[in-house]
XYZ file of C-alpha atoms in Angstrom:
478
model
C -45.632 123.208 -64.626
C -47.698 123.197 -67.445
C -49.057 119.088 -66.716
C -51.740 117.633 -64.465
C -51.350 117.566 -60.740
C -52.115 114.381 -58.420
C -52.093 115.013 -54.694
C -52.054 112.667 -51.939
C -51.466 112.210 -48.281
C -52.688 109.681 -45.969
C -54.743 111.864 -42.849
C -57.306 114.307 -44.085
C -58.202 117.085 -42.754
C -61.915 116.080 -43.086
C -64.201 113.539 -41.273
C -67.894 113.048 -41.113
C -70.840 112.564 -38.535
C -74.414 112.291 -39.185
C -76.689 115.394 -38.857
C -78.749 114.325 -35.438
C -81.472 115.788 -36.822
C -81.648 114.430 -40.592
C -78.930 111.669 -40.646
C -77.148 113.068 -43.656
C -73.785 112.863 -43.343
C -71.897 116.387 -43.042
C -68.209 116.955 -43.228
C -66.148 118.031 -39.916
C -62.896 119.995 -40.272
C -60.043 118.952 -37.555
C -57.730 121.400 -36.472
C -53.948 121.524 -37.393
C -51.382 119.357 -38.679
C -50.681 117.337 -41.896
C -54.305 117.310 -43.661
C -54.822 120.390 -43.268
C -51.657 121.691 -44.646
C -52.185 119.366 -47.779
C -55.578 120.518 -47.691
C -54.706 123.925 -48.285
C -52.183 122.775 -50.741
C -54.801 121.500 -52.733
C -56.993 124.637 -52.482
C -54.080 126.370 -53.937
C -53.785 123.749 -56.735
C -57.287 123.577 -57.764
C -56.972 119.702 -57.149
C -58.270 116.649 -56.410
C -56.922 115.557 -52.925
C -56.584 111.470 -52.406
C -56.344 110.612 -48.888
C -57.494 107.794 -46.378
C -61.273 107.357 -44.916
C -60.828 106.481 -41.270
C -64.249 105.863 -39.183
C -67.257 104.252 -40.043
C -68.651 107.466 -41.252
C -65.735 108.392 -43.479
C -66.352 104.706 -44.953
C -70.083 105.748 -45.577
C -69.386 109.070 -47.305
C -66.802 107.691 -49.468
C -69.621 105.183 -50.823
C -72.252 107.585 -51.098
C -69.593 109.799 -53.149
C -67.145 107.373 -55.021
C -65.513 110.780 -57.401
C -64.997 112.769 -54.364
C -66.478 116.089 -51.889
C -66.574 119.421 -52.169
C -66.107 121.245 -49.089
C -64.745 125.087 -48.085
C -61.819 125.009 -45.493
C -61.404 127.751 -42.673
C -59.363 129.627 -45.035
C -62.255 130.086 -47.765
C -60.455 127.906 -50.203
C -62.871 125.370 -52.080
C -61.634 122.052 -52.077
C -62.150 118.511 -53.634
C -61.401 115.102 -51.552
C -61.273 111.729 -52.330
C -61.579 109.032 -49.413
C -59.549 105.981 -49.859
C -61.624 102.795 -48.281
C -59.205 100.572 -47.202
C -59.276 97.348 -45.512
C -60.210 97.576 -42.368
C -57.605 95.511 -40.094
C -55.071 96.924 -42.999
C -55.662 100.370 -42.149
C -56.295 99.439 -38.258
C -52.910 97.833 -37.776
C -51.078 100.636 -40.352
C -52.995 103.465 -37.862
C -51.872 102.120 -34.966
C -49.185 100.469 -35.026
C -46.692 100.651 -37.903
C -47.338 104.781 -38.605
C -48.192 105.786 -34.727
C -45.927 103.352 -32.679
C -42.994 102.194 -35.146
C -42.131 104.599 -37.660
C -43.255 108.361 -35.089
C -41.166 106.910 -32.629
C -38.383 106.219 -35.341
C -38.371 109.658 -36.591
C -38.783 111.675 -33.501
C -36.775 109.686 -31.081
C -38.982 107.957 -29.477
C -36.972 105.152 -27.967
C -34.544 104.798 -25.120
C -33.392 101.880 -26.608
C -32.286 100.080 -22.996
C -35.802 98.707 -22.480
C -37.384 100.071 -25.722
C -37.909 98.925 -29.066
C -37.922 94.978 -29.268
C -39.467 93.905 -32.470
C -41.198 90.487 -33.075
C -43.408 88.751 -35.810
C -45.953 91.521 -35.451
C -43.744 94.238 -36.731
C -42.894 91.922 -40.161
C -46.804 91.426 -40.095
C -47.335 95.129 -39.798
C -44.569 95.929 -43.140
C -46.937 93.596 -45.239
C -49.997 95.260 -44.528
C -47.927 98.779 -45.285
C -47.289 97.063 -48.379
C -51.165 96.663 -49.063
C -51.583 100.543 -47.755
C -49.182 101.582 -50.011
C -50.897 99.652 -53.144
C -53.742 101.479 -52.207
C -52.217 104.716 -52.958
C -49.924 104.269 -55.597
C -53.290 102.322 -57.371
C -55.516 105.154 -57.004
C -52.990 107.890 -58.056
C -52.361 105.868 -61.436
C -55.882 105.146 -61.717
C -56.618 108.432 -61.741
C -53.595 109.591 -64.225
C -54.127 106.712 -66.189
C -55.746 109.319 -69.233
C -52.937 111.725 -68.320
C -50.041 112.112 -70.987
C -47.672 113.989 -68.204
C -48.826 113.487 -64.877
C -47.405 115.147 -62.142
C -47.752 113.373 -58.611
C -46.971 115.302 -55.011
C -46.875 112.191 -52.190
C -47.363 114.099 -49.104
C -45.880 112.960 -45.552
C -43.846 109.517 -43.725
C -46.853 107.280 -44.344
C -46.885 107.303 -47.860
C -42.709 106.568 -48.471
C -43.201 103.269 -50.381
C -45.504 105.506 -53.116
C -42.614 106.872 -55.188
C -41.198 103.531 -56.023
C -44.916 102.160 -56.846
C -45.526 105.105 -58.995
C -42.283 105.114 -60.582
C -42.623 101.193 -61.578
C -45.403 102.143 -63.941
C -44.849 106.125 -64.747
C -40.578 105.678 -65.650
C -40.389 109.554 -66.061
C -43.001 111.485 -64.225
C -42.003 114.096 -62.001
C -43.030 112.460 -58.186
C -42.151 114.913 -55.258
C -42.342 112.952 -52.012
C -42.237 115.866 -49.114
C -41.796 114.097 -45.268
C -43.909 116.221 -42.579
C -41.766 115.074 -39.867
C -37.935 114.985 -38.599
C -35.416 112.770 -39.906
C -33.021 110.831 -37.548
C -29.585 110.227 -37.876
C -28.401 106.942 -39.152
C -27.226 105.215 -36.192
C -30.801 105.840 -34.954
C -32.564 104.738 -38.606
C -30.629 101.549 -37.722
C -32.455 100.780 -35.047
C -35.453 99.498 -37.243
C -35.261 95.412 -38.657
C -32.864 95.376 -41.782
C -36.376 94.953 -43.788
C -37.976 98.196 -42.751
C -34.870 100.498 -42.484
C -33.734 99.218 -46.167
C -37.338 98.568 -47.681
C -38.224 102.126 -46.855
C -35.437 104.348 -47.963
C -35.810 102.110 -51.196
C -39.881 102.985 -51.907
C -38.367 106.803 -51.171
C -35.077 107.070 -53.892
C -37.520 106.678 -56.901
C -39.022 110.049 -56.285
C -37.397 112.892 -58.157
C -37.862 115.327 -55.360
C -37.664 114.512 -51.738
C -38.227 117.386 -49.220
C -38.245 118.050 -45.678
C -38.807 121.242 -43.714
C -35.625 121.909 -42.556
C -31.576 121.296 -43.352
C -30.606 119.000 -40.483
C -33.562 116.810 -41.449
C -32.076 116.243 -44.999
C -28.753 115.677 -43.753
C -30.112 113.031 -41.678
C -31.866 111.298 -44.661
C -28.687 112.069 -46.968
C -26.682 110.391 -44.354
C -28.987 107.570 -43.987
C -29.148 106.240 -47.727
C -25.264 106.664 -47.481
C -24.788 104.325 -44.523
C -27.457 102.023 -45.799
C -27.715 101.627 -49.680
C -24.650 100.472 -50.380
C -25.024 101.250 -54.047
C -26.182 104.606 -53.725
C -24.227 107.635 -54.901
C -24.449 110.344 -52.827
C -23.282 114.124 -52.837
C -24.320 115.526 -50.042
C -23.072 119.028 -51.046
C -25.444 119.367 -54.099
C -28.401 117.492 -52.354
C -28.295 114.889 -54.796
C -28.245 110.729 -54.777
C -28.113 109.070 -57.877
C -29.598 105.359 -57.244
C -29.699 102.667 -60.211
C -29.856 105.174 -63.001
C -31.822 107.850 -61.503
C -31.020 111.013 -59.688
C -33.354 112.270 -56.428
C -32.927 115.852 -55.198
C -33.516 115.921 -51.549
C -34.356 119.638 -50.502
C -35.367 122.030 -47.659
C -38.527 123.877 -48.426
C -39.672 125.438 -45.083
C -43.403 126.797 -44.675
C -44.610 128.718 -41.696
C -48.267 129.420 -42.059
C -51.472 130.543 -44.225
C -52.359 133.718 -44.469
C -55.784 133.208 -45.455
C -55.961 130.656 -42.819
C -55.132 132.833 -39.734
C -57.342 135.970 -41.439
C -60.299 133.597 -41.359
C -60.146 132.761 -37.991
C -62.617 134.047 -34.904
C -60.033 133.631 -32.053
C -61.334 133.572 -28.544
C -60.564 132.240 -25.291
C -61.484 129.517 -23.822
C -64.262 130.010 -21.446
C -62.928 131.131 -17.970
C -58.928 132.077 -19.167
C -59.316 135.661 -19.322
C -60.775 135.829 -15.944
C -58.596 133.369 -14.650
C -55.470 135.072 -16.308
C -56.181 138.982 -15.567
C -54.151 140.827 -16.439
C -51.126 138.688 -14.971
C -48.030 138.372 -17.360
C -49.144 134.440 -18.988
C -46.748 131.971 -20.281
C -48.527 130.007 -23.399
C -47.046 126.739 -23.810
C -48.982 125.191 -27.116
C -48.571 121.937 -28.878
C -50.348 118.365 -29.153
C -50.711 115.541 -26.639
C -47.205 114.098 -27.855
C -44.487 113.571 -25.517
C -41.893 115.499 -27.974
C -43.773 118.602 -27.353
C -42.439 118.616 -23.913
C -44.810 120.799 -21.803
C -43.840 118.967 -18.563
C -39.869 120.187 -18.814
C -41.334 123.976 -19.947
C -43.829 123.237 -16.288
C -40.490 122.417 -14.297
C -38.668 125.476 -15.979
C -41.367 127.931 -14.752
C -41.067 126.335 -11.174
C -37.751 126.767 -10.926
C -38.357 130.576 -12.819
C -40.553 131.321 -10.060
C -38.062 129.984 -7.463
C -35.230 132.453 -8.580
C -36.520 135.344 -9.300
C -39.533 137.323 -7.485
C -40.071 139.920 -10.606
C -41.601 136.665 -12.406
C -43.610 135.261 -9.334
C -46.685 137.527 -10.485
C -47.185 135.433 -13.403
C -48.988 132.238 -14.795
C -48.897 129.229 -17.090
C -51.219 128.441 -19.968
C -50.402 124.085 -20.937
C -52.507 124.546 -24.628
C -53.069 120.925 -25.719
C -54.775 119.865 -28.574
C -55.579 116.224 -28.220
C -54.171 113.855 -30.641
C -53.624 109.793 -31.052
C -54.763 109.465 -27.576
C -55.036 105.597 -28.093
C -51.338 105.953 -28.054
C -50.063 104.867 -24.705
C -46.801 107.045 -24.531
C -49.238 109.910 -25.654
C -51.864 108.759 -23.261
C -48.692 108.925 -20.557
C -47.544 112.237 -21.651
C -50.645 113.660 -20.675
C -51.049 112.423 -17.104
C -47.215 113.041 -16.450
C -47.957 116.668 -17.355
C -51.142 116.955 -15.021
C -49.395 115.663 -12.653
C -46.184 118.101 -12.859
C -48.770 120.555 -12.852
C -50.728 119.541 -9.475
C -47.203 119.851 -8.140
C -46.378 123.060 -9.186
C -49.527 124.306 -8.097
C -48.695 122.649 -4.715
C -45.499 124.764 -5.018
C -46.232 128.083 -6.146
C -50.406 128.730 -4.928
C -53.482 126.706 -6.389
C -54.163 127.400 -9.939
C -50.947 129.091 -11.067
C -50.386 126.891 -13.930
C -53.329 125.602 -15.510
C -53.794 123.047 -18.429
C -56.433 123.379 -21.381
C -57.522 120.839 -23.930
C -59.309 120.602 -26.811
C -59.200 120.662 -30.496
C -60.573 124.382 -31.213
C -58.198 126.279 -33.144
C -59.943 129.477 -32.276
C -58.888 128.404 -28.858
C -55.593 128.052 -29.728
C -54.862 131.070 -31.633
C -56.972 133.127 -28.955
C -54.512 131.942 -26.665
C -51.509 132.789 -28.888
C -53.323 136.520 -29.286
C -53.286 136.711 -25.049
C -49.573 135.528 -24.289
C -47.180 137.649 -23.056
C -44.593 134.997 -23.252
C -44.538 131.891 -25.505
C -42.503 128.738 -25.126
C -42.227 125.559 -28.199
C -39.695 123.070 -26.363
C -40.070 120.046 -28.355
C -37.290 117.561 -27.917
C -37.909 117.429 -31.418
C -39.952 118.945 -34.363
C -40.794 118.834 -38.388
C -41.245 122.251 -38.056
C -43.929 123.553 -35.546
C -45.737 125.781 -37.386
C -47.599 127.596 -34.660
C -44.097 129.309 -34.112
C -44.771 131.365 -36.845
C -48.169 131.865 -36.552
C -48.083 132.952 -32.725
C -45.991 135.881 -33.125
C -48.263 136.566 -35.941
C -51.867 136.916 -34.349
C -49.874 137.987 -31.080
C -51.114 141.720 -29.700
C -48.754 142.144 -26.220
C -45.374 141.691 -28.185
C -44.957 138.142 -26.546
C -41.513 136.738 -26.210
C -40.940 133.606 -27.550
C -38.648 130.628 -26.244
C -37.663 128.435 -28.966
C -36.340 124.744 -29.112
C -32.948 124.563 -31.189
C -34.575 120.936 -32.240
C -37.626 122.718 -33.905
C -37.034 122.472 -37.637
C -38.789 126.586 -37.202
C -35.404 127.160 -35.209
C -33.154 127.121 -38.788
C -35.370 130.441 -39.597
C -36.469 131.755 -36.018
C -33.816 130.996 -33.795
C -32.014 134.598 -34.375
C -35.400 136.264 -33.536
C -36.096 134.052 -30.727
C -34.304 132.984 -26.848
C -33.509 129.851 -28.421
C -32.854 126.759 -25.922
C -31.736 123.899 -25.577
C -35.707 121.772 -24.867
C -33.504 118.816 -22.102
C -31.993 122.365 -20.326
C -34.192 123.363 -17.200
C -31.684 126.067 -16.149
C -31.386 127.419 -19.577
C -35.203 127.540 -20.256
C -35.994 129.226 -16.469
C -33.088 131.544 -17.557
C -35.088 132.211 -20.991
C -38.532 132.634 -18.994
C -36.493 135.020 -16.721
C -35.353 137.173 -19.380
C -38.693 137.120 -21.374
C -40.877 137.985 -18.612
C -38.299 140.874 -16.743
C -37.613 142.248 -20.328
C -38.890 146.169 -20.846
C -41.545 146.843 -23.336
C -39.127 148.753 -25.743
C -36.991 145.420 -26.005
C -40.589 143.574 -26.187
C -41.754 145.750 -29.026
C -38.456 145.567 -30.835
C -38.335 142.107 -30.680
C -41.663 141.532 -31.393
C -41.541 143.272 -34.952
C -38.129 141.613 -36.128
C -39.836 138.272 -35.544
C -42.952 139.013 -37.512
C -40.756 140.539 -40.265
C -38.575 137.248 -40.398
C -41.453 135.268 -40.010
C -44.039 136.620 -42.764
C -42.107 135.903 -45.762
C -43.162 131.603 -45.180
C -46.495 131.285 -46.402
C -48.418 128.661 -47.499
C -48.601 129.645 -50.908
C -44.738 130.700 -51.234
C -44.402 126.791 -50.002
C -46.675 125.698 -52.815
C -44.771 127.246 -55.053
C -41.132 126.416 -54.388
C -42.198 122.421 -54.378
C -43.045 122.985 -58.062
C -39.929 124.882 -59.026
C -37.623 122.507 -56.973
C -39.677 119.439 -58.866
C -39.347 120.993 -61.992
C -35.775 121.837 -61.432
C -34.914 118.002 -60.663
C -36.911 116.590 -63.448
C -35.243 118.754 -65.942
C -31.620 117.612 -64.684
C -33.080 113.979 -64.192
C-alpha cells in the first residue's frame, strides 16, 4: 500500500522508571504478549505506534515527550511510541475491570455461569468509560491523519473494538484493519454479556474493512456471532464476508508464530539453580502466564498420574515457567496459589522437589528454558494463538516433544506435528507425557525437524505482510 500507516493498540510494550542514580526517566521493555508483537509490527512499518501510558511514570514521559520515543526493541528494530494520557479513573476502571474481568473472561471462557457472571450498575458504568477510552483512540489516530489524503489505520487487539466505527464516522473510505489478539467465543457464550455490550461491541467492530483473528475457529465464532446478533447483517460465512448497512467487512485468519530477529537477539539462560537442579534428568517445560487458561495445574496432575503408570518416566521432572501477569486479577491471583499448591502435593507424592515452579518476567529465562526441555506441554483450555509454541521447538537443542492443546489457535498449524490433546483430558495428556518421554531419539529427531519445518514459515514479518494484502484486498472489493 502505497498510503500512510497509523498503528495502534492499547498495552505497550514499553514502560518507564527513573534512573536511581540521575532521575531521568529510562524506558523498560516487558516481555511477551500483545505490545510487543505490535511493537515489532511497527519496527517493520517504520511507524509511529499510539498506545496507552499506564503508571505514573508512563504519565511523566508522555509529558516530557508529547510527539513520541525512540527506543530499540530486543530484536534491533528502532521504534517510535506515542503514550496516550488518559484519565485516570477512565483508564483505572477500563484496566481493571471492563478489559481484565468482563470482556478476558468473555473471550476465553472465563465463566461457569452457575455462580458466575452477574452484572450490575457498575458494568453499564464501566461501557461509558470504554466509550471515553475509545474516544481517546479513535481522536488521536485522526488527529494524527488529519494532513493525510489516504490514511491507512491498523487497530490492534479486543480493547480497541469500538475504534473502527469511530474512525469510520469521520474517514467514510479508509482502509481500517481491526486484528483481535485473543479467541472468539461462540454465540451462545457472546450472549452472556448485557444486550448493550454484546450488541454495542460487534457494532464499533463491522465498520472496519478487515477484521482478523489468528486462527479459523476464532472467525467462525465472530461470523456466527454478528449472525445471531445483528439482525440486519448479511453474512456469508463461506467467503468470510458480512455486508452491514452498505459496507462489506472481510473477517480473516492471518496466523503468526514468531520473530526471527527477535529469538536471534536473545541471550537465553537459565534461571539460577535449574540446571543443577534439573541434571541431566529428562524435564517437562510447562510455559505460559499467570492466567488460569494456561492450565499448568491439569498438565501438574497429568505428570502425577504419568509418573504413577509408568516407571520408564519416574526419572524425570517438571519445569511450571510462569511469567507473571495482571496479578491484581483475583482468578489470576487464584490460579497461581491453586498451582503451588498442586505442586506441594505432587511433590508430597512423587519425592521433594520433583516438580518445581519458576516465575518471573525474563524472557531469556523463558527461552533458556525452552532451549533445556526435553518435553514441552501448552494445555490452555483456551488460546489466541500461543506463540511460544512455535518459538520453543525453534530455540529447542534435545529434540523436545511437544504436547499441544487442540484449543490453542497454534493447534490449526501444529497439531499434525505435535501429540495434540484434549487440555480438560488427564488420561489423554499422562498418555501424551508417556509417549513423549519413552519415545527413542530417532522418533525424537524426526519429529523434532518436521515441526521446525512446519513451524518456520510464520514469521513476524510474513504476518506483517499478509494484513496489508488482505486490507488491500477488502478495500478494493469494498
Amino acid at each position: 500500500m502505497d498510503r500512510h500507516l497509523f498503528l495502534a493498540s492499547k498495552r505497550a510494550a514499553v514502560s518507564f522508571a527513573p534512573d536511581p542514580v540521575t532521575g531521568a526517566l529510562r524506558p523498560w521493555l516487558a516481555p511477551g504478549g500483545t505490545g510487543n508483537v505490535v511493537a515489532e509490527q511497527a519496527g517493520v512499518l517504520d511507524v509511529t505506534w499510539i498506545a496507552s501510558a499506564d503508571t505514573d511514570d508512563d504519565h511523566r514521559a508522555a509529558r516530557e515527550n508529547p510527539n513520541g520515543l525512540s527506543l530499540r526493541l530486543r530484536s534491533g528494530r528502532d521504534i517510535r511510541v506515542r503514550l496516550l494520557r488518559h484519565d485516570r479513573e477512565t483508564f483505572d476502571v477500563v484496566q481493571n475491570f471492563m478489559t481484565a474481568q468482563l470482556m478476558w473472561a468473555a473471550n476465553n471462557y472465563g465463566w461457569d455461569r452457575w455462580t458466575t457472571p452477574t452484572f450490575g450498575a457498575e458494568t453499564y458504568t464501566a461501557l461509558e468509560r470504554f466509550t471515553e477510552f475509545t474516544e481517546d483512540f479513535a481522536g488521536a489516530l485522526l488527529a494524527d491523519s488529519a494532513d493525510v489524503a489516504d490514511p491507512v489505520y491498523l487497530v490492534h487487539d479486543y480493547q480497541l473494538v469500538g475504534v473502527p466505527a469511530r474512525l469510520r464516522a469521520v474517514r467514510a473510505t479508509a482502509p481500517i484493519l481491526l486484528f483481535v489478539h485473543i479467541p472468539w467465543p461462540s454465540p451462545d457464550y457472546w450472549r452472556i454479556l448485557p444486550r448493550a455490550l454484546r450488541v454495542g461491541l460487534l457494532e464499533g467492530m463491522l465498520p472496519a474493512t478487515t477484521i482478523g483473528f489468528f486462527a479459523e475457529r476464532w472467525c467462525r465464532n465472530f461470523l456466527d456471532c454478528v449472525a445471531d446478533l445483528i439482525p440486519d447483517a448479511d453474512v456469508d460465512r463461506n467467503a468470510g464476508v458480512i455486508r452491514w448497512r452498505g459496507r462489506r467487512t472481510g473477517v480473516r485468519t492471518m496466523p503468526l508464530g514468531y520473530s526471527p530477529r527477535a529469538l536471534d537477539a536473545d541471550h537465553p539462560r537459565l534461571p539460577a539453580g535449574i540446571a543443577e537442579w534439573a541434571g541431566d534428568a529428562p524435564l517437562v517445560v510447562h510455559s505460559g502466564r499467570t492466567d488460569p487458561m494456561k492450565n499448568a495445574e491439569r498438565a501438574v496432575r497429568a505428570f502425577v498420574s504419568a509418573h504413577r503408570r509408568d516407571p520408564r518416566v519416574r526419572s524425570s521432572r517438571m519445569l511450571v515457567r510462569m511469567n507473571p501477569n495482571r496479578l491484581y486479577v483475583e482468578a489470576n491471583a487464584d490460579y497461581v496459589r491453586r498451582v503451588e499448591y498442586t505442586i506441594a502435593e505432587a511433590n508430597a507424592e512423587l519425592g521433594p522437589d520433583t516438580v518445581r515452579l519458576h516465575c518471573d518476567n525474563e524472557v531469556e529465562h523463558t527461552i533458556g528454558c525452552f532451549r533445556r526441555a526435553d518435553v514441552l506441554i501448552f494445555n490452555s483450555t483456551v488460546d489466541g494463538q500461543n506463540l511460544s509454541t512455535f518459538e520453543a521447538p525453534l530455540v529447542n537443542e534435545r529434540d523436545a516433544d511437544v504436547i499441544l492443546s487442540e484449543m490453542c489457535g497454534a493447534a490449526e498449524i501444529l497439531a499434525p506435528v505435535c501429540r495434540t490433546i484434549n487440555p480438560f483430558d488427564l488420561v489423554e495428556q499422562a498418555d501424551a507425557l508417556i509417549a513423549a518421554l519413552t519415545a527413542s531419539s530417532a522418533e525424537r529427531a524426526a519429529a523434532a525437524e518436521r515441526r521446525r519445518k512446519v513451524a518456520e514459515p510464520w514469521t513476524l514479518e510474513a504476518w506483517v505482510r499478509t494484513q496489508l494484502e488482505r486490507l488491500d484486498a477488502d478495500h478494493r472489493d469494498d
